[in-house]
Coordinates of C-alpha atoms and ligand atoms in Angstrom, one line a residue:
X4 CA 167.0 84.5 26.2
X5 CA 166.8 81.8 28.4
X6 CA 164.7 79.5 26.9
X7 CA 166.7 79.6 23.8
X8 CA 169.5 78.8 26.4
X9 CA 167.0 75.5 27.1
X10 CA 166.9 77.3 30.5
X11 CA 163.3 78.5 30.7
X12 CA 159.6 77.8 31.0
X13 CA 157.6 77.4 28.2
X14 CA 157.4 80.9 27.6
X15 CA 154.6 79.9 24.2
X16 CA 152.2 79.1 26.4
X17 CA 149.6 81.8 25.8
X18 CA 146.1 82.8 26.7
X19 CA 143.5 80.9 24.7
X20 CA 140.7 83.4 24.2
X21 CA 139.5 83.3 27.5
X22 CA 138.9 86.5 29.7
X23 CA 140.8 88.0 32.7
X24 CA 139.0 86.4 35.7
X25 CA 139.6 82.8 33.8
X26 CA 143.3 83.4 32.9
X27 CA 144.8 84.5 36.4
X28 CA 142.5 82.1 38.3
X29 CA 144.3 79.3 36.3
X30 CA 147.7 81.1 35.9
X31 CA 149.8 78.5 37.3
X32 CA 150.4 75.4 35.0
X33 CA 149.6 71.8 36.8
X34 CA 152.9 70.2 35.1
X35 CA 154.3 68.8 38.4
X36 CA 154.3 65.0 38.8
X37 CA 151.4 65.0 41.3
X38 CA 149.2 67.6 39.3
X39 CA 149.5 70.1 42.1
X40 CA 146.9 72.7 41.4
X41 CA 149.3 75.4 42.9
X42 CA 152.7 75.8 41.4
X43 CA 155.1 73.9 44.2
X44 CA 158.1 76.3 45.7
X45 CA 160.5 74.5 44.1
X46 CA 163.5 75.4 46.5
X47 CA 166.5 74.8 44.6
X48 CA 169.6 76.4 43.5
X49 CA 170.9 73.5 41.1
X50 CA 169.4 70.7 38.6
X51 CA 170.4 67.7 37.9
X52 CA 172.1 66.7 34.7
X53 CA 171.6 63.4 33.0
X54 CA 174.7 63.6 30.9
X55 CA 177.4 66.6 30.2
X56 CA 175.3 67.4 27.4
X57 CA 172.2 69.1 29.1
X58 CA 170.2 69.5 32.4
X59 CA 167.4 66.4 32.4
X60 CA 164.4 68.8 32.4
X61 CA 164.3 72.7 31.8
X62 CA 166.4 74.1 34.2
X63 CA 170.0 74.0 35.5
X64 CA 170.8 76.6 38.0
X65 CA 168.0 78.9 40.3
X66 CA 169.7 82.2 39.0
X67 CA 168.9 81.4 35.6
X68 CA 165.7 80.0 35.6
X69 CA 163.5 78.0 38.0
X70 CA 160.1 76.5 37.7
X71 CA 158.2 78.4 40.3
X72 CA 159.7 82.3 38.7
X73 CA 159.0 80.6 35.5
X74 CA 155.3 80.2 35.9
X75 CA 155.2 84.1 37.2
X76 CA 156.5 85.1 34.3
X77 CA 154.2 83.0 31.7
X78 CA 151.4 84.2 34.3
X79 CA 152.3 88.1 34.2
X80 CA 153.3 88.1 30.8
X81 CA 150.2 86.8 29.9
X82 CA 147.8 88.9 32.1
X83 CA 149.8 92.4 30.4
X84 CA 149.4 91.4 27.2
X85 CA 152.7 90.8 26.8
X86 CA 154.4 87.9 24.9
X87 CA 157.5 87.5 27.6
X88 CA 158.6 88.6 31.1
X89 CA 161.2 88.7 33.4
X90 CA 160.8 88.6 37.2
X91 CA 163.1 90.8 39.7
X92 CA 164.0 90.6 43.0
X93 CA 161.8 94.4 43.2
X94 CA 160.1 97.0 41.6
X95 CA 163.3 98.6 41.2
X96 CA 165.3 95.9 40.3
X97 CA 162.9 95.6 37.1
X98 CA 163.1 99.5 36.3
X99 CA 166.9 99.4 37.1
X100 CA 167.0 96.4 34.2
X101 CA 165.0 98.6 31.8
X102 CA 167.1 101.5 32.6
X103 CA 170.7 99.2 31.8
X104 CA 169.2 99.2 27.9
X105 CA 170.7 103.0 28.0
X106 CA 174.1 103.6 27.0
X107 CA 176.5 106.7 27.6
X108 CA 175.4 109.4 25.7
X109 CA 171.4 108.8 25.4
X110 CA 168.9 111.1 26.7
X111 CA 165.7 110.0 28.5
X112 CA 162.3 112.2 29.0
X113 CA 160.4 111.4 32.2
X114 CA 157.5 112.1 34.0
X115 CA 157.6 114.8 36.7
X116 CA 155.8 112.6 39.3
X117 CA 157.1 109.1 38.8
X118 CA 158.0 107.1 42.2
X119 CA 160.8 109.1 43.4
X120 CA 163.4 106.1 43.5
X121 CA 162.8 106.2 40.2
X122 CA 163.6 109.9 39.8
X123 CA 166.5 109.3 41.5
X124 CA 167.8 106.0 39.5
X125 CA 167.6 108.4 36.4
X126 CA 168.8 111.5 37.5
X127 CA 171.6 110.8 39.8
X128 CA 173.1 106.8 39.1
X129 CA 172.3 107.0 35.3
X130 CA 173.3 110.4 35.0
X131 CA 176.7 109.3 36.3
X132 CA 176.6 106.8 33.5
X133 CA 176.3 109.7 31.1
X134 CA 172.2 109.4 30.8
X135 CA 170.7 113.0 30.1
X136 CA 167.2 112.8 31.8
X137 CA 164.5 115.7 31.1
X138 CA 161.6 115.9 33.5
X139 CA 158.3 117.2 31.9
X140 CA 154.6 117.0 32.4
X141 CA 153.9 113.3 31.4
X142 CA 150.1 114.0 31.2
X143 CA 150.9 116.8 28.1
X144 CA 151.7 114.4 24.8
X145 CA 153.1 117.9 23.6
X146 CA 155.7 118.6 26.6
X147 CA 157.0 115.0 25.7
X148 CA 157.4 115.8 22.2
X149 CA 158.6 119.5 23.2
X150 CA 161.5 117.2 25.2
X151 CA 162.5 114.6 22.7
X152 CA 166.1 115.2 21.1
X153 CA 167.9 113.0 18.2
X154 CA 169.3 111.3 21.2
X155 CA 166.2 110.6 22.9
X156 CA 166.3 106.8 23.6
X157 CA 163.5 106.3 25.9
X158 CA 160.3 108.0 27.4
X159 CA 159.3 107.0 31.2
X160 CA 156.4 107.3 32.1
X161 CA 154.0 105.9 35.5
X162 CA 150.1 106.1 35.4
X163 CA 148.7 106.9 37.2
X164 CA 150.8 108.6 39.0
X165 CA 152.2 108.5 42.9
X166 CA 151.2 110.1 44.9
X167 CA 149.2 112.9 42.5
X168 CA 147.0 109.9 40.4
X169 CA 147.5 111.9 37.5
X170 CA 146.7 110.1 34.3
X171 CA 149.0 109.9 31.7
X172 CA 146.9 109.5 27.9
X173 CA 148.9 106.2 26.7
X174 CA 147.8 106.1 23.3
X175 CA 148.8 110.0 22.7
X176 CA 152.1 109.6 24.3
X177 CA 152.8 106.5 22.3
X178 CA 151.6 108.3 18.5
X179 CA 154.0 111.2 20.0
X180 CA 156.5 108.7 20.4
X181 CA 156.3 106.8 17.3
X182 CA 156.3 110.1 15.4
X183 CA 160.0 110.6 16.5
X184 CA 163.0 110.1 13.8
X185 CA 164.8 107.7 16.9
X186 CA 161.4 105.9 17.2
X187 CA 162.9 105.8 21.5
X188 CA 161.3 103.1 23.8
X189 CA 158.3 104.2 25.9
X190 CA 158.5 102.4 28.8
X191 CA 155.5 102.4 31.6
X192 CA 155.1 101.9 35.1
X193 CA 151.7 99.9 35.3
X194 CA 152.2 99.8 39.3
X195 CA 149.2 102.1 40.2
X196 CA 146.7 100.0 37.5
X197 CA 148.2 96.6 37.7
X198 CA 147.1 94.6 34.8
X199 CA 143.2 94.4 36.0
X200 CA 142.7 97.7 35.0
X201 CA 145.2 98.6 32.4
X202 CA 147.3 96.8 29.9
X203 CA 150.2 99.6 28.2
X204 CA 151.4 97.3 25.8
X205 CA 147.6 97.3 24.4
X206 CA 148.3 100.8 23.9
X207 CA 151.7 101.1 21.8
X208 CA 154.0 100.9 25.0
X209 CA 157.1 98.8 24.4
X210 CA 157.9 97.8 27.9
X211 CA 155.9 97.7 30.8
X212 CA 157.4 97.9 34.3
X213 CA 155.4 96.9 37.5
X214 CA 156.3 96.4 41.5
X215 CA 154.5 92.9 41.9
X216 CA 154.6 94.3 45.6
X217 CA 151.9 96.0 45.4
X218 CA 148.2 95.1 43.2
X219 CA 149.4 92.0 42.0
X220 CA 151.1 90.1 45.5
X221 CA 148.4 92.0 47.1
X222 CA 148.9 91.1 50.8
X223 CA 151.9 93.1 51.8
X224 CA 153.9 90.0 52.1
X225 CA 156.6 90.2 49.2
X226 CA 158.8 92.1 47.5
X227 CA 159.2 91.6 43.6
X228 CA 159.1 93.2 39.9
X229 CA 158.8 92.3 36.6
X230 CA 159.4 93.6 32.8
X231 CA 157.1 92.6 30.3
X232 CA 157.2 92.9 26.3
X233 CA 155.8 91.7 22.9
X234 CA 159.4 92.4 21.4
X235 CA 161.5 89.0 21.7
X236 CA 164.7 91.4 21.2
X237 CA 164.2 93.8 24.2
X238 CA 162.8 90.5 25.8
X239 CA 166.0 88.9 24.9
X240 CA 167.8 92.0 26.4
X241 CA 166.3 91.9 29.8
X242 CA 166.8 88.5 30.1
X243 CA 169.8 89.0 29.7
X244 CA 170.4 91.1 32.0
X245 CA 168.5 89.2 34.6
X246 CA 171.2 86.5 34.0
X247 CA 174.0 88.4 34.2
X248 CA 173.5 90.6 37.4
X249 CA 171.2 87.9 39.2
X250 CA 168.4 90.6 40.7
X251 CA 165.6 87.7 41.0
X252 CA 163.1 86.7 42.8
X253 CA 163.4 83.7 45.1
X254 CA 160.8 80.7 44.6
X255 CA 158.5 81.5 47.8
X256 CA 158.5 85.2 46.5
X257 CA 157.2 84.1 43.2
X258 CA 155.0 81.8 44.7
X259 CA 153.2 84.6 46.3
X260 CA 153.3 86.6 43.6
X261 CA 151.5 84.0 41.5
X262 CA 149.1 83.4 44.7
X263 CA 148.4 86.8 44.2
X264 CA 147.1 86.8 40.2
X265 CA 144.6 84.5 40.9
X266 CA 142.9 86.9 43.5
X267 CA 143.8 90.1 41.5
X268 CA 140.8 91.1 39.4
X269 CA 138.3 90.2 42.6
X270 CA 140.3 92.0 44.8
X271 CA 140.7 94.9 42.4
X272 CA 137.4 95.5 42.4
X273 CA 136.8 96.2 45.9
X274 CA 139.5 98.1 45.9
X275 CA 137.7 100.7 43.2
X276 CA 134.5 100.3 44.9
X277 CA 136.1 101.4 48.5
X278 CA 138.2 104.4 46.7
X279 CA 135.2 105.6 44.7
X280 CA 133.8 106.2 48.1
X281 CA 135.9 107.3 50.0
X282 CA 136.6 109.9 47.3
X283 CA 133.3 111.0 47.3
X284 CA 133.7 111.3 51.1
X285 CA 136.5 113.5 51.2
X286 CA 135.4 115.7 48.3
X287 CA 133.7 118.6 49.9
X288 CA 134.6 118.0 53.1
X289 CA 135.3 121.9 55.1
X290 CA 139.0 120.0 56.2
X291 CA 139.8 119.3 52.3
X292 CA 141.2 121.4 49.8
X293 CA 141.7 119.0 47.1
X294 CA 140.6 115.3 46.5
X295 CA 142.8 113.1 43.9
X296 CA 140.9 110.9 42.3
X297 CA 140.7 109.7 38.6
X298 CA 137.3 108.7 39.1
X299 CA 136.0 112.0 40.3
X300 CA 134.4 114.3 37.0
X301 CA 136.3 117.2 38.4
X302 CA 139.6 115.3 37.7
X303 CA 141.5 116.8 35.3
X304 CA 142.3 113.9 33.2
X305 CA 138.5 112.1 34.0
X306 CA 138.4 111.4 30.5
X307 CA 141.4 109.8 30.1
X308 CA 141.1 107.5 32.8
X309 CA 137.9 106.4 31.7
X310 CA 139.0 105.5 28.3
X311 CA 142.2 103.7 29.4
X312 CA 141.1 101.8 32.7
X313 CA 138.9 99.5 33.1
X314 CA 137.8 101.5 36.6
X315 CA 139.8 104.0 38.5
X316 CA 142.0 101.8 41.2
X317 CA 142.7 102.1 44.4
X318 CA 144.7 105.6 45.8
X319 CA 143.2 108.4 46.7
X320 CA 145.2 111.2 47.5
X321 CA 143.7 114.0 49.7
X322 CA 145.2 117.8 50.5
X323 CA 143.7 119.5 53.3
X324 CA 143.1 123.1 53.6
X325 CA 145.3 123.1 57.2
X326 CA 148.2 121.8 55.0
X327 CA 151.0 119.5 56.9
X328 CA 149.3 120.0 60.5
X329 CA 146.2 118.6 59.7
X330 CA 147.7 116.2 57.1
X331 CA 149.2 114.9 60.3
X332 CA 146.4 115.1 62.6
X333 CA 144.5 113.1 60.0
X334 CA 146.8 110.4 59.5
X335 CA 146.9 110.2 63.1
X336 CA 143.3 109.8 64.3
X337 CA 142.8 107.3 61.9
X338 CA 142.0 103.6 62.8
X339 CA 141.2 101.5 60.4
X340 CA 143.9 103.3 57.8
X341 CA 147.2 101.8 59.2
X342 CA 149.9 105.0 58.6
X343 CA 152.4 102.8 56.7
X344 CA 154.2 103.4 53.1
X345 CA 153.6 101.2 50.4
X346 CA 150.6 100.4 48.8
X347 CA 147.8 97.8 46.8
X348 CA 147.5 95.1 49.7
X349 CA 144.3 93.8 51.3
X350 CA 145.0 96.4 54.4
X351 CA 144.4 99.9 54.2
X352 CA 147.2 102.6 54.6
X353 CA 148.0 105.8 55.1
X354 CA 150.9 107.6 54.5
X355 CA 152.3 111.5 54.1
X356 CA 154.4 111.6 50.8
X357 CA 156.6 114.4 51.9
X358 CA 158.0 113.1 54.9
X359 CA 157.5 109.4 54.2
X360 CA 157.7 108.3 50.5
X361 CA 159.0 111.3 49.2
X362 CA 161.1 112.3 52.0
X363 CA 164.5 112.5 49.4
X364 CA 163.0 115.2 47.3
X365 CA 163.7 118.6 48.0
X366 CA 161.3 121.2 48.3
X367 CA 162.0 122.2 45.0
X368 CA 161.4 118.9 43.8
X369 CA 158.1 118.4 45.9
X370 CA 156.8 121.4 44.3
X371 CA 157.5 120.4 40.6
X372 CA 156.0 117.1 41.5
X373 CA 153.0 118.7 42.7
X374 CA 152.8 117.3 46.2
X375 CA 152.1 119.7 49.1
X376 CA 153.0 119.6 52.5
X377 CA 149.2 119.1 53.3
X378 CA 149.0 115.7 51.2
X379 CA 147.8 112.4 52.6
X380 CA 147.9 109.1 50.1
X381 CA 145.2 106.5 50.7
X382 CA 145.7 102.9 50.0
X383 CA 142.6 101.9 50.3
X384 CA 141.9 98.2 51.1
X385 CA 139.4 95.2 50.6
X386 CA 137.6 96.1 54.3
X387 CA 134.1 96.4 54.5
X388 CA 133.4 100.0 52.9
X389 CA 131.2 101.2 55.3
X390 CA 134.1 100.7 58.2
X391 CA 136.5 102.4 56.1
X392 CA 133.7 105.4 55.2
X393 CA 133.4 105.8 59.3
X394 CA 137.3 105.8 60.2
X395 CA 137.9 108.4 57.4
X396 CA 134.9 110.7 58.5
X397 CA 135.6 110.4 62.0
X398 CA 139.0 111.6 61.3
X399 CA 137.9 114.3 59.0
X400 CA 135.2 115.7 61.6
X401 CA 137.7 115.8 64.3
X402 CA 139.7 118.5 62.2
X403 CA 136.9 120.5 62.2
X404 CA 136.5 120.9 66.1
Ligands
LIG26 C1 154.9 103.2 41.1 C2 156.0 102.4 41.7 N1 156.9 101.9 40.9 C3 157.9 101.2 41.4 C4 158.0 101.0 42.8 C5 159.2 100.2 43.4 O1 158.8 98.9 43.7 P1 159.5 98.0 44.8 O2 159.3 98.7 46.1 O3 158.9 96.7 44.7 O4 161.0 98.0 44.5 C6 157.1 101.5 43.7 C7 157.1 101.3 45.1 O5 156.4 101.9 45.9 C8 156.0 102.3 43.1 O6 155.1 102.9 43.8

């Protein structure tokens, strides 16, 4: 691990008892020389050395470790619950680092809708790597157990889930895991929740995963990911790994990323308050078939959410009854709503899973996934709510002349 390697931050420093909206507010450390209130950019790739011996402070080369990526990870390790983190370059780079703790010959049981790069990192580069992958119905505790095998080295799951915002019951899928012989990892995507809402480790996870992309950077403006853990041996692992194959993120990268913890639990909140409403919107409208919502009382895993999450995020996902025509039509008339993929920044999107995210999985996968052609996901942003509530009804009305 690196700061074993004298390499990293003071990865010790913990939360002291104070809540949330205190801790990320004050997330970066004021160690610099001029007591800097926001962690510098420290743009460097190399440290100077006083003697052969060892680097003069904490760091000796920008792959390794750096001051600014080292305050992200205190930060985020800190806000998950965790004890350490790594940051990656992406999302994927940090699932793709979790993944590389397989080895030839394991088998892995997955959620049916996890992001699809994620689907396809399992079942078509890890599979080549001799990684078994079984895709079941992450929301059923008993269809993960039904799936486990001797060799069963690691359940995946995302909640909730994208695009379908199903919820997946942490606690149950972590007894279910614990119960097995292997006792296998259960890693999870906390993407969707981002920290504010849901910490997995809390639960019994032994790895959380997360696109800093989206919640947590917040403003559409970077591109990074990050593993976190209360085990110092996977931690040590994934560190590791972060060394050896050099996926990190650069220092203005995880300077926005850290930007973006102090802001996370206000902006969180609006984002729930918007969503709730425009869920209630759409639910009922002639032009819908099917809101998804966690929030709503009709969701079918309501209960869950409200037990896990602190409130019910951001996506909504809605299917109208004039399936991929009007999905279209609505996506199209909209205003506010930019049509755009990704998700969790101050802006509100739009965006049609099976053509846009999605657009790699075959029918056959689309259909085991749950996501029709007539499905729209909703990012919806930090704008005034009553804006948002007039661009979505405009847009649903005009379907209905
Ligand atoms: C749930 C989830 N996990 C992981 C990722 C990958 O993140 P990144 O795009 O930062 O690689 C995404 C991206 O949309 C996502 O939605």
């Amino acid at each position: 691990m690196t700061d074993e390697r004298g390499d990293g931050p003071d990865r010790d420093r913990r939360s002291d008892g104070r809540d949330f909206e205190t801790r990320e507010v004050h997330a970066s450390a004021r160690t610099d020389q001029y007591g800097a209130l926001a962690t510098p950019i420290y743009a460097n790739s190399t440290y100077e050395y006083d003697a052969m011996d060892g680097p003069r402070g904490d760091h000796r080369y920008s792959r390794i470790s750096g001051p600014t990526r080292g305050e992200l990870e205190v930060a985020f390790a800190d806000l998950e619950s965790a004890s350490h983190a790594s940051a990656f370059a992406s999302g994927m780079a940090a699932i793709d680092a979790v993944c590389s703790l397989l080895t030839a010959g394991d088998h892995v049981v997955v959620g049916e809708s996890v992001y699809a790069e994620t689907h396809e990192l399992l079942t078509r580069v890890y599979a080549d790597y001799g990684i078994e992958t079984t895709v079941v119905d992450s929301t059923d505790p008993d269809a993960i157990a039904d799936a486990m095998r001797p060799e069963t080295a690691m359940v995946y799951a995302e909640t909730p889930t994208n695009p379908t915002l199903r919820v997946v019951d942490l606690e149950a899928t972590a007894a279910v895991v614990d119960a097995h012989e292997e006792d296998p990892l259960l890693v999870v995507d906390n993407t969707f929740a981002s920290p504010y809402l849901q910490r997995p480790i809390e639960y019994g996870a032994d790895l959380v995963v997360e696109s800093l992309t989206k919640y947590v950077g917040g403003h559409s403006d970077l591109v990074a990911g990050a593993v976190a853990t209360r085990d110092s041996d996977l931690a040590e692992e994934i560190a590791y790994y972060q060394y050896l194959r050099g996926g990190t993120p650069g220092p203005f990268a995880s300077f926005l990323a850290l930007r973006g913890i102090k802001t996370l639990s206000a902006r969180m909140e609006r984002h729930c308050r918007n969503a709730t409403a425009i869920a209630a919107l759409c639910d009922g409208h002639e032009a819908v078939e099917r809101v998804y919502y966690p929030g709503l009382e009709s969701h079918p895993n309501h209960a869950v959410a409200r037990e896990q999450m602190a409130d019910f995020g951001g996506m909504v996902s809605v299917e109208f009854s004039g399936g991929r025509e009007a999905a279209a039509a609505f996506a199209a008339d909209l205003d506010v709503f930019v049509l755009a993929e990704s998700l969790g920044g101050v802006e509100s999107l739009a965006e049609h899973p099976a053509t846009m995210t999605h657009q790699d999985f075959s029918r056959e996968q689309l259909e085991r996934a749950g996501i029709p052609p007539g499905l729209v996901r909703l990012s919806v942003g930090t704008e005034a709510r009553d804006d948002l509530l007039r661009d979505v009804e405009a847009s649903l009305d005009r379907l209905m002349e």
